[in-house]
PDB file of C-alpha atoms in Angstrom:
ATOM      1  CA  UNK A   1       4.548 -25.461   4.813  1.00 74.00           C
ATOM      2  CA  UNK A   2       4.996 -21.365   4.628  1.00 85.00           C
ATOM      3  CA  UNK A   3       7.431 -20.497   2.427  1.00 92.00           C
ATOM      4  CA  UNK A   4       9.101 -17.122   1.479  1.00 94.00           C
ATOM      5  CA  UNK A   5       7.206 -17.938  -2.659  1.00 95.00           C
ATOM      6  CA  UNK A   6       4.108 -17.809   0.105  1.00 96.00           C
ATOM      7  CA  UNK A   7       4.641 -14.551   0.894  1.00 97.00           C
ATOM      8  CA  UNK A   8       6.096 -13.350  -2.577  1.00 97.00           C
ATOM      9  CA  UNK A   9       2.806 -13.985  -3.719  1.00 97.00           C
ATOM     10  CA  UNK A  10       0.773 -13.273  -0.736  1.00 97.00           C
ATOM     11  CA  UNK A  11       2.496  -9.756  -1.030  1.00 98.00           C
ATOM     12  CA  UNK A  12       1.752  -9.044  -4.998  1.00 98.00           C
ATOM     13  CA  UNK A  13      -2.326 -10.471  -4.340  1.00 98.00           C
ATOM     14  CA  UNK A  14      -2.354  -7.430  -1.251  1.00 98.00           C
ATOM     15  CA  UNK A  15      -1.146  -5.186  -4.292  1.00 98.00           C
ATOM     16  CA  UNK A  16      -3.364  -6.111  -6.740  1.00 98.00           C
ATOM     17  CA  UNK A  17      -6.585  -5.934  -4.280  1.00 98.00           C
ATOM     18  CA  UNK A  18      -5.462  -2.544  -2.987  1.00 98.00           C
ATOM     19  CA  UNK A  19      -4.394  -0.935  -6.732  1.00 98.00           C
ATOM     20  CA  UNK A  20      -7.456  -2.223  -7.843  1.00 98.00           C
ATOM     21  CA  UNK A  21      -9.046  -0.574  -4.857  1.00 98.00           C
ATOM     22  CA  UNK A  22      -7.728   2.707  -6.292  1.00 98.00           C
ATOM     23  CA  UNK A  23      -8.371   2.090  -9.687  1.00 98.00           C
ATOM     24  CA  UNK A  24     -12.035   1.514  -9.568  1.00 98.00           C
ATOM     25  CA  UNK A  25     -14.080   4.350  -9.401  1.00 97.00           C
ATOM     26  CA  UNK A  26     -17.203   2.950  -7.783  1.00 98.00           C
ATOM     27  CA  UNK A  27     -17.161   3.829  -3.833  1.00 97.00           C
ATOM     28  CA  UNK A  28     -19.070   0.807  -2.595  1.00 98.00           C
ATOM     29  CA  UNK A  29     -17.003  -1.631  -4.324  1.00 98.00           C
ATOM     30  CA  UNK A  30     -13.847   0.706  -3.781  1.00 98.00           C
ATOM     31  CA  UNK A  31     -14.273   0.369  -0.119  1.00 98.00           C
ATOM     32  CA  UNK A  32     -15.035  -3.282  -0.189  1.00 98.00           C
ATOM     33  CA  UNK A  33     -11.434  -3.834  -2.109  1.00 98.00           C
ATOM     34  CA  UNK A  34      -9.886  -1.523   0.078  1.00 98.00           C
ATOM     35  CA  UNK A  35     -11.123  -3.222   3.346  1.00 98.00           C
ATOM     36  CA  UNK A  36     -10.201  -7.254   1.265  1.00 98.00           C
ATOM     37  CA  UNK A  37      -6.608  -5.560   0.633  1.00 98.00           C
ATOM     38  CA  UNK A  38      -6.217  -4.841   4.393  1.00 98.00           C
ATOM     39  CA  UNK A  39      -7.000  -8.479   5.236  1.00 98.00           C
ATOM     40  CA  UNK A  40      -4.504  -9.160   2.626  1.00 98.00           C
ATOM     41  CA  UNK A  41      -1.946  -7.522   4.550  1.00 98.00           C
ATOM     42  CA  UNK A  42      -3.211  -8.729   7.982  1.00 98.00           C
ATOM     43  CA  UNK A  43      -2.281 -12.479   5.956  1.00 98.00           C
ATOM     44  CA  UNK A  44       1.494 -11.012   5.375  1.00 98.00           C
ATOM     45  CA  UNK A  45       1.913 -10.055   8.996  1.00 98.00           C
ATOM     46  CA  UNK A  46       0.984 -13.664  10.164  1.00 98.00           C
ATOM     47  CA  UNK A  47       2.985 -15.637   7.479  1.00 98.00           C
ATOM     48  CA  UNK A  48       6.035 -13.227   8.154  1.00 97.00           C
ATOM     49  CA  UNK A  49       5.560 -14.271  11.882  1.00 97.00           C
ATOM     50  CA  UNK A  50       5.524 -18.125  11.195  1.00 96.00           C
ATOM     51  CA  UNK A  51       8.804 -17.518   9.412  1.00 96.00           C
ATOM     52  CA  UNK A  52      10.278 -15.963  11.496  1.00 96.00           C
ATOM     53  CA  UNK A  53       9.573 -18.493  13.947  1.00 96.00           C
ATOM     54  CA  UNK A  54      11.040 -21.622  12.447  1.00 94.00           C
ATOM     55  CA  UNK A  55      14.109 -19.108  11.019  1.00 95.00           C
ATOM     56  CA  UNK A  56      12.859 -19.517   7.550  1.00 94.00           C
ATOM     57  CA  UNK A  57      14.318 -16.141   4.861  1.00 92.00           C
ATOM     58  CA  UNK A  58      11.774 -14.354   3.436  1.00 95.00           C
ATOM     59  CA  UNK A  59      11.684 -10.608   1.598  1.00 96.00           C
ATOM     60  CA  UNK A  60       9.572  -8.316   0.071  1.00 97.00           C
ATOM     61  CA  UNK A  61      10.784  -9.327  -3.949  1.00 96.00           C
ATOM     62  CA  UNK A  62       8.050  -9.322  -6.453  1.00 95.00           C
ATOM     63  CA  UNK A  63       9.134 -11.414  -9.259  1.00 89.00           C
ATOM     64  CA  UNK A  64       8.526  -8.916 -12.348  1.00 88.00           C
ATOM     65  CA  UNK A  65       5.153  -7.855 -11.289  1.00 95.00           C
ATOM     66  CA  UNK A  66       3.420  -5.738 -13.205  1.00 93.00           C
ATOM     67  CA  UNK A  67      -0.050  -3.797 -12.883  1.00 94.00           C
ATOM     68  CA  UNK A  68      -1.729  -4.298 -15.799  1.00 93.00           C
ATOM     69  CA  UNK A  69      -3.880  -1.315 -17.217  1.00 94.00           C
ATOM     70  CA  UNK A  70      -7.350  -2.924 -17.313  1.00 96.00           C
ATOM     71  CA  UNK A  71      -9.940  -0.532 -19.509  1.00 95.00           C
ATOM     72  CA  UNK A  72     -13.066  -1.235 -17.339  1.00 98.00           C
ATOM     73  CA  UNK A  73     -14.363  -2.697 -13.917  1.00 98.00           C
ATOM     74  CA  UNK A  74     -15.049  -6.244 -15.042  1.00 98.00           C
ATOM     75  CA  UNK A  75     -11.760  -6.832 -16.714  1.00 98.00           C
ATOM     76  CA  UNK A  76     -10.032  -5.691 -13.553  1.00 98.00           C
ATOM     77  CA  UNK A  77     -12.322  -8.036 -11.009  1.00 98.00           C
ATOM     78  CA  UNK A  78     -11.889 -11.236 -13.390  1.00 98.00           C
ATOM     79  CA  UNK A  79      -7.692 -10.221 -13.396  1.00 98.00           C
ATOM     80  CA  UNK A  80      -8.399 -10.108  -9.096  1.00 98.00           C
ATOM     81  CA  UNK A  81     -10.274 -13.201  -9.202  1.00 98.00           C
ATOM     82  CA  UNK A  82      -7.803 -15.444 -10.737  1.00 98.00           C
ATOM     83  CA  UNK A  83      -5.200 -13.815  -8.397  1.00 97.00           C
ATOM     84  CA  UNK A  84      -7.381 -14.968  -5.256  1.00 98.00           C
ATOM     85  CA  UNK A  85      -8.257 -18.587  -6.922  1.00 98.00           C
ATOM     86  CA  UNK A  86      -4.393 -19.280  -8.021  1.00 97.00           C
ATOM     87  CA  UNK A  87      -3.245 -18.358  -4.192  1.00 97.00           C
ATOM     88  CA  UNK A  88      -6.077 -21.115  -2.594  1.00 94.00           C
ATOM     89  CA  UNK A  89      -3.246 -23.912  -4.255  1.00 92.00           C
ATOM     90  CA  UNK A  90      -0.434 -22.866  -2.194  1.00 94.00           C
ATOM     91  CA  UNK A  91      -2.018 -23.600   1.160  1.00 95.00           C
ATOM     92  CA  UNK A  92      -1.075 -26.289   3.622  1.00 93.00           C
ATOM     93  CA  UNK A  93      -3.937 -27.295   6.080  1.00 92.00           C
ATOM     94  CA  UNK A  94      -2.745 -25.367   9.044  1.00 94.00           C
ATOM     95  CA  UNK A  95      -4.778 -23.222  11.072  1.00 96.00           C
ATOM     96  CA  UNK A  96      -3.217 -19.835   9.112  1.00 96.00           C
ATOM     97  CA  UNK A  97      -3.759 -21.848   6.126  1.00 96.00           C
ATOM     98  CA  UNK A  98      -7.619 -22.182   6.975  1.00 97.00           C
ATOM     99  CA  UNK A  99      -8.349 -18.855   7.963  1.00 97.00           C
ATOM    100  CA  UNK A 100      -6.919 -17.257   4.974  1.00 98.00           C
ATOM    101  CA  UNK A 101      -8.303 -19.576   2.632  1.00 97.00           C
ATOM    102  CA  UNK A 102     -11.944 -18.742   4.248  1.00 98.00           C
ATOM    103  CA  UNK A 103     -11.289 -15.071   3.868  1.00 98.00           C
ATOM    104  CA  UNK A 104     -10.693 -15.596   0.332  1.00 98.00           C
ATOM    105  CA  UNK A 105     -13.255 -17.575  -0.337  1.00 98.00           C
ATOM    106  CA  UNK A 106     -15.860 -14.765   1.230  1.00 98.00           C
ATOM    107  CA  UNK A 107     -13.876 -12.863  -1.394  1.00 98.00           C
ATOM    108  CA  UNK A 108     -14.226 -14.911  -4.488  1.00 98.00           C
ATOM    109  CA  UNK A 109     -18.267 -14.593  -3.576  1.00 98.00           C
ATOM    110  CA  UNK A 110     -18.314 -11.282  -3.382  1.00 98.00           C
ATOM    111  CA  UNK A 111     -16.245 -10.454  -6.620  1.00 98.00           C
ATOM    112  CA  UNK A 112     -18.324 -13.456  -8.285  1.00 98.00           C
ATOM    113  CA  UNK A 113     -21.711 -11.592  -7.502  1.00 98.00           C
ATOM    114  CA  UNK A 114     -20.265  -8.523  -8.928  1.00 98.00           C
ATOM    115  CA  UNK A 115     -19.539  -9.644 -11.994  1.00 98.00           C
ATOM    116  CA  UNK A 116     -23.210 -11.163 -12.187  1.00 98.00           C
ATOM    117  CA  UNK A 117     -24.392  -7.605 -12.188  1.00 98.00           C
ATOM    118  CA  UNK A 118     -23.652  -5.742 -15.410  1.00 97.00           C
ATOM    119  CA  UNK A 119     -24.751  -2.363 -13.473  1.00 98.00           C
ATOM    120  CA  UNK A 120     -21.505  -2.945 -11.794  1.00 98.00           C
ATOM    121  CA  UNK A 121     -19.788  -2.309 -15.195  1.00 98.00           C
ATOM    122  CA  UNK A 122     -17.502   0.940 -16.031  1.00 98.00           C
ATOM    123  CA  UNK A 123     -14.614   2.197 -17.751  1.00 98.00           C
ATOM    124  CA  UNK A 124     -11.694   3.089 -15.514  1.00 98.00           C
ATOM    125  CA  UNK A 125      -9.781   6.126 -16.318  1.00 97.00           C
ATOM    126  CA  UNK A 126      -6.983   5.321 -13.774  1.00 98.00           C
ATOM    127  CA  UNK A 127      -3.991   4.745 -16.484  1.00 97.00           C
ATOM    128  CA  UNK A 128      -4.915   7.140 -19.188  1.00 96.00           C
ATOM    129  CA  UNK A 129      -2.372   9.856 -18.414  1.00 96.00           C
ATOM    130  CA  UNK A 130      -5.041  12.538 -18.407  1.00 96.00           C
ATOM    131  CA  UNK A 131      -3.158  14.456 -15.572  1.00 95.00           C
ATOM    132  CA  UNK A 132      -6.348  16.532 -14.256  1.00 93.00           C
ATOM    133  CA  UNK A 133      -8.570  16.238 -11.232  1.00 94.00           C
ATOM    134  CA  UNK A 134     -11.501  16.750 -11.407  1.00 92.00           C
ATOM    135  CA  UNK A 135     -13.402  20.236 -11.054  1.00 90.00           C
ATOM    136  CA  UNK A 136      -9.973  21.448 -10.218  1.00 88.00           C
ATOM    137  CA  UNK A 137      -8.308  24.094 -12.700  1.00 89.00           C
ATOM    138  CA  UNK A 138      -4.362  23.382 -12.228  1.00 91.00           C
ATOM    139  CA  UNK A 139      -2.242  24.605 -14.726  1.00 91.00           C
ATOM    140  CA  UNK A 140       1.286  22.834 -16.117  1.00 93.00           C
ATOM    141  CA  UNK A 141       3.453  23.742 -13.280  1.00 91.00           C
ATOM    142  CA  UNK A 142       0.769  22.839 -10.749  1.00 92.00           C
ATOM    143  CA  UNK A 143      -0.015  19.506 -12.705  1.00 93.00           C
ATOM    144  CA  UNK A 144       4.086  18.886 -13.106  1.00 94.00           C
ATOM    145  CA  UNK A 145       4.647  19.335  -8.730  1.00 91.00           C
ATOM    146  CA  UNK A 146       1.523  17.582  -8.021  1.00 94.00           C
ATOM    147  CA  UNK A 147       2.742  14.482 -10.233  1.00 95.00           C
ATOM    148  CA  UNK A 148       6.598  14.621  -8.999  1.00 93.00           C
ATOM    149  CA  UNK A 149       4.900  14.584  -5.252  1.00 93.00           C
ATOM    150  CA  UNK A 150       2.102  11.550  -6.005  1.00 96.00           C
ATOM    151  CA  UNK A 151       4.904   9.421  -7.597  1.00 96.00           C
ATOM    152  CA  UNK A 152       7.749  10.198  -4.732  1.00 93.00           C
ATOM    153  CA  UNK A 153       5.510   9.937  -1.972  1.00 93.00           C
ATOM    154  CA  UNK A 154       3.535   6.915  -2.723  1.00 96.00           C
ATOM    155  CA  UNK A 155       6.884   5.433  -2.925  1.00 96.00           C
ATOM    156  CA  UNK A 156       7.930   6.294   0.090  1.00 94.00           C
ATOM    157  CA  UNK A 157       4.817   5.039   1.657  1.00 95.00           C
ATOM    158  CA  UNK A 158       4.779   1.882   0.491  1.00 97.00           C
ATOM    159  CA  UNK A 159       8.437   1.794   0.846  1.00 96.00           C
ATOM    160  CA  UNK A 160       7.805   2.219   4.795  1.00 95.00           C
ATOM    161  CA  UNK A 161       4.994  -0.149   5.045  1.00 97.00           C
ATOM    162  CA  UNK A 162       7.523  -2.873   4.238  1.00 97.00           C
ATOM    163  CA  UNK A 163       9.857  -1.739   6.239  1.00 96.00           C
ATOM    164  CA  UNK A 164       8.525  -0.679   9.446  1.00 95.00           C
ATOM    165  CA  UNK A 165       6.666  -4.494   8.705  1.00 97.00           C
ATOM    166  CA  UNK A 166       9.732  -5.705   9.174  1.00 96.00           C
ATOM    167  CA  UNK A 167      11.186  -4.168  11.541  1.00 94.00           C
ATOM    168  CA  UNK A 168       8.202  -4.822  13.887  1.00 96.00           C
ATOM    169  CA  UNK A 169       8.584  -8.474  13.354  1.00 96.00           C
ATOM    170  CA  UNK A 170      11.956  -8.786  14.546  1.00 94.00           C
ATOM    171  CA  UNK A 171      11.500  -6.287  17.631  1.00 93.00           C
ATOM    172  CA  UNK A 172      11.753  -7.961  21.386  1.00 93.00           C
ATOM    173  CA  UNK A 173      10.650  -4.124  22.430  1.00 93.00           C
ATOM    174  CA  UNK A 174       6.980  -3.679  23.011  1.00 95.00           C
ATOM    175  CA  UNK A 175       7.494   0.259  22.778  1.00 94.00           C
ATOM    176  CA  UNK A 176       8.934  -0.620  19.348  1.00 93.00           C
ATOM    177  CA  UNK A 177       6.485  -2.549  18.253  1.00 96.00           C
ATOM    178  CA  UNK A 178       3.540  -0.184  18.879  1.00 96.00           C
ATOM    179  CA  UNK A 179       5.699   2.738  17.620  1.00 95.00           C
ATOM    180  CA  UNK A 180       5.851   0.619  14.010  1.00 95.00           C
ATOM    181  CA  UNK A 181       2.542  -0.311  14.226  1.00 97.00           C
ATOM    182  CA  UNK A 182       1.454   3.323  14.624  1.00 96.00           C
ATOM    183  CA  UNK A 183       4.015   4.183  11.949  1.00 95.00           C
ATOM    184  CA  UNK A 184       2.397   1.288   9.092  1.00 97.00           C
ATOM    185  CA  UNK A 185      -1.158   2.806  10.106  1.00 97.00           C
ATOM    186  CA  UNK A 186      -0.434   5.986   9.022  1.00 95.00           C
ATOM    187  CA  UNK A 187       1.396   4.976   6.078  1.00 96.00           C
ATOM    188  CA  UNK A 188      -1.170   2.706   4.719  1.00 98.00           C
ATOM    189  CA  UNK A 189      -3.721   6.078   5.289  1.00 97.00           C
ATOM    190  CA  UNK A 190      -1.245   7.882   2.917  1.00 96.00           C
ATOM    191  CA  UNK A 191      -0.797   5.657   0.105  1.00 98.00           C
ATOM    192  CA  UNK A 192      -4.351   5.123   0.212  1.00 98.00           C
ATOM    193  CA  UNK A 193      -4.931   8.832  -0.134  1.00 97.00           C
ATOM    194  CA  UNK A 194      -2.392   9.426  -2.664  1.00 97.00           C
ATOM    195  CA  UNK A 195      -2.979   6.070  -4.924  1.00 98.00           C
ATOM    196  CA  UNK A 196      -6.366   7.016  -5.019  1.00 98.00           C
ATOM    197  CA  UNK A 197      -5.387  10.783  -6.191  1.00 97.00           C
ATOM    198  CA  UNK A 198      -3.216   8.894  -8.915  1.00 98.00           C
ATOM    199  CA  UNK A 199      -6.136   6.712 -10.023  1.00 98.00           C
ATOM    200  CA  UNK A 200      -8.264  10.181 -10.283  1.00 98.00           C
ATOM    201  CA  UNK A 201      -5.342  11.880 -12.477  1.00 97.00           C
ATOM    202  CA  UNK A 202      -5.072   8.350 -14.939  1.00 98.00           C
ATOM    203  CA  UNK A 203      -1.352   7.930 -13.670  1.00 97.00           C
ATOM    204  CA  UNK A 204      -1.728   4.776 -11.449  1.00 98.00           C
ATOM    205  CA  UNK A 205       1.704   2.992 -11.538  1.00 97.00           C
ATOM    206  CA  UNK A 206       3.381   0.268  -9.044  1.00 97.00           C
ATOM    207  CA  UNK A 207       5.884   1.942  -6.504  1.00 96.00           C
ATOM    208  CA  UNK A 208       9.200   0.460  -7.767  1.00 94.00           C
ATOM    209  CA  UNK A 209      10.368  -2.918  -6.010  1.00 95.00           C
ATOM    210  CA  UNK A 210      12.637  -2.709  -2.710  1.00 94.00           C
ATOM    211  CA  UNK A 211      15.486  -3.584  -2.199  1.00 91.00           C
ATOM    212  CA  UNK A 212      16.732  -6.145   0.418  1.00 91.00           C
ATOM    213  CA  UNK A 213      19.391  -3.515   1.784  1.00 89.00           C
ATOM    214  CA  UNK A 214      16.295  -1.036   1.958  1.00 90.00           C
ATOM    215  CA  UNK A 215      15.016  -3.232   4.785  1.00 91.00           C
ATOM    216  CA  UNK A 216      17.689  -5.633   6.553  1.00 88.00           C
ATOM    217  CA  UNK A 217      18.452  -2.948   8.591  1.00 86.00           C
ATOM    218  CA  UNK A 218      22.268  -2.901  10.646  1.00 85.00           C
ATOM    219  CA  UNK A 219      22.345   0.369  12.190  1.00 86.00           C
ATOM    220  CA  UNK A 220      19.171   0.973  13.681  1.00 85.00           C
ATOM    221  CA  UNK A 221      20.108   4.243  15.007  1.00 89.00           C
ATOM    222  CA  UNK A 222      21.380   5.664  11.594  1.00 89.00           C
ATOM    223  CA  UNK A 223      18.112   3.996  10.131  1.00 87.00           C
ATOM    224  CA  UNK A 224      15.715   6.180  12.150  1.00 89.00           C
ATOM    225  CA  UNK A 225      18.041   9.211  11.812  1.00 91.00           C
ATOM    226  CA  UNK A 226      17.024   9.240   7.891  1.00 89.00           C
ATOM    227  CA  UNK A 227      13.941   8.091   8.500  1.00 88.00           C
ATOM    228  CA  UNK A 228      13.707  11.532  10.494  1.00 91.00           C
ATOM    229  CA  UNK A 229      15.307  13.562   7.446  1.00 91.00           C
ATOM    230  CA  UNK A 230      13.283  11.957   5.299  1.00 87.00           C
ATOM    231  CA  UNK A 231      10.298  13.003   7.199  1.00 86.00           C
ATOM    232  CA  UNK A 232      11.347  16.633   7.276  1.00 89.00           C
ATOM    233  CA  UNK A 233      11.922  16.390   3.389  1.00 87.00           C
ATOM    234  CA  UNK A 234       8.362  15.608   2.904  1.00 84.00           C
ATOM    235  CA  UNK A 235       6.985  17.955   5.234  1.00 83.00           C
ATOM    236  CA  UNK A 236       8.580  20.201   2.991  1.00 86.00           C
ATOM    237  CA  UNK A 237       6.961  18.906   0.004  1.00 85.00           C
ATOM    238  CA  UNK A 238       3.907  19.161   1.265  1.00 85.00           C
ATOM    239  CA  UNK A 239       4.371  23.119   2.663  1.00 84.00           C
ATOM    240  CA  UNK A 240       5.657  23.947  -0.949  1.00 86.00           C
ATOM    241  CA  UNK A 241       2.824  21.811  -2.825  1.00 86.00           C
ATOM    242  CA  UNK A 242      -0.134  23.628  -0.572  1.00 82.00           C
ATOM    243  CA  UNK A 243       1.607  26.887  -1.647  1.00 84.00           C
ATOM    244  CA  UNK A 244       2.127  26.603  -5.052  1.00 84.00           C
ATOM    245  CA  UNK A 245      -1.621  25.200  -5.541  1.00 86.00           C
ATOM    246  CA  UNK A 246      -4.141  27.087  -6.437  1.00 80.00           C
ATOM    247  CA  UNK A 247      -6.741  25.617  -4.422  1.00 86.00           C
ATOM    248  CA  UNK A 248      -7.748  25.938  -1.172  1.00 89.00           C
ATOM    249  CA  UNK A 249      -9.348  21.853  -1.113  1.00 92.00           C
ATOM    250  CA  UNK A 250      -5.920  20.488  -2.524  1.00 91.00           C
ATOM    251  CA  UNK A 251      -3.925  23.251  -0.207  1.00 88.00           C
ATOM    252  CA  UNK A 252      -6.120  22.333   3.262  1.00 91.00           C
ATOM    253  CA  UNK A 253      -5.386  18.043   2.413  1.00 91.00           C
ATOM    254  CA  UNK A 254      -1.658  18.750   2.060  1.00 88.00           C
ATOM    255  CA  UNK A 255      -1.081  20.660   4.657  1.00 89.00           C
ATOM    256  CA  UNK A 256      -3.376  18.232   7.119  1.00 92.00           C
ATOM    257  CA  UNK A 257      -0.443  15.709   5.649  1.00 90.00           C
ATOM    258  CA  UNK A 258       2.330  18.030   6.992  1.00 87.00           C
ATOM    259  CA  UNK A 259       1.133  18.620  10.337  1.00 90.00           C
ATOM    260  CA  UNK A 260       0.089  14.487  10.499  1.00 91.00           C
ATOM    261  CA  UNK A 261       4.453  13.790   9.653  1.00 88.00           C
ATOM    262  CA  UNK A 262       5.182  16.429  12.460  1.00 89.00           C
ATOM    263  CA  UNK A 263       3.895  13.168  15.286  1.00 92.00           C
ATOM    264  CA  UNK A 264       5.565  10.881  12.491  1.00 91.00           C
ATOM    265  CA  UNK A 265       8.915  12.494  13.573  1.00 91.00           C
ATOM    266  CA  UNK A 266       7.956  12.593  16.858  1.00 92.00           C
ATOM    267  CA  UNK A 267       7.479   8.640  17.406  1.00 92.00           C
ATOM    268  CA  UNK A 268      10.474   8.086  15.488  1.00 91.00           C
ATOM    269  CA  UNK A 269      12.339  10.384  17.772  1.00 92.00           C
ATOM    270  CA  UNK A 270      10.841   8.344  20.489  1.00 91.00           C
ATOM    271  CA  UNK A 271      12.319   5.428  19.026  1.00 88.00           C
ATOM    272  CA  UNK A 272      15.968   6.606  19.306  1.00 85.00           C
TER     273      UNK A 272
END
């Protein structure tokens, strides 16, 4: 039977595959984590749709999960591979049940052989607080705005993730629908590219939990009218970040993230 302590965990195991994603430094097996994350996620949209269909609660809580700051790549896959094993238990022999379970599965090999091959091996810098990127020259104030932004905004992306998630699952409106699904797209290309800018800068941390009121939305239209705002706000963050940089790499990606939240604002104004 699906059950919202399904989900709960379904949705921490999606966050430890994708952090881990962000915290390994290795591109091949980055990518791979990445793409097992997304799958991960793919899982939440289908069990959130079976509960919704026999009117069973579920919501986004994440009972006192924390990401652990593993010191190399092999301590970090082991951590992953538990998480994956642990899930297989809570499975009931439907047809979801069977397709996720053979995802996983594909996933526990592929971890497995990694860990088979010391080459694989390497310390991770991703929580060490060194606050520097690298061949990049920022000084304190740059470091200080760049940090405010990563933390706020990867937040915020994770925080609309959930909630367009939501939303989408409840809609009868195909325009709404596609408009949300358009919306989670971009925001999963966001966090991506600012939890992996963490990871590079040692300061990968867990967006804070959500709360229920964050995504049981009542008034729609007020809803999208902050989601709008809030838009704007980080459009602005992004202007004043690619200013105050130094650097015409970091000052050419945030302002590509500025002009991508001006068609954000646009959908969402297509929504009211």
């Amino acid at each position: 039977m699906i059950t919202n302590k399904l989900y709960q965990t379904k949705h921490q195991l999606w966050l430890n595959i994708l952090f881990a994603s962000f915290a390994i430094e290795d591109e091949a097996i980055k990518s791979r984590l990445y793409d097992f994350s997304m799958i991960e996620f793919r899982h939440m949209k289908w069990l959130a749709q079976e509960l919704r269909d026999t009117n069973t609660y579920y919501n986004y809580d994440r009972n006192n999960m924390m990401l652990y700051k593993h010191e190399n790549n092999f301590d970090l896959l082991r951590f992953v591979l538990r998480e994956i094993k642990e899930i297989q238990t809570s499975y009931d022999d439907s047809v979801l049940s069977s397709r996720m379970i053979t995802d996983e599965h594909y996933f526990i090999q592929y971890i497995a052989s990694l860990l088979d091959d010391r080459s694989n091996d390497a310390q991770i810098s991703a929580f060490d607080m060194h606050r520097s990127l690298p061949n990049k020259q920022l000084d304190q104030k740059q470091t200080d705005a760049l940090t405010l932004f990563l933390f706020e905004e990867s937040y915020k992306e994770y925080e609309l993730i959930l909630v367009y998630a939501f939303m989408q699952n409840y809609t009868k409106e195909q325009l709404h629908f596609d408009i949300f699904q358009d919306l989670i797209d971009e925001s999963h290309f966001h966090l991506k590219s600012f939890g992996n800018m963490m990871a590079k800068m040692g300061l990968l941390a867990l967006p804070r939990e959500l709360h229920e009121m964050t995504y049981k939305i009542n008034d729609i239209e007020k809803f999208v009218k902050d989601g709008i705002a809030e838009e704007e706000a980080a459009k602005e963050m992004c202007r004043q970040l690619a200013a105050d940089i130094n650097d015409e790499e970091l000052a050419q990606f945030f302002d590509f993230i500025n002009y991508q939240e001006n068609y954000h604002i646009a959908l969402m104004e297509k929504l009211l």
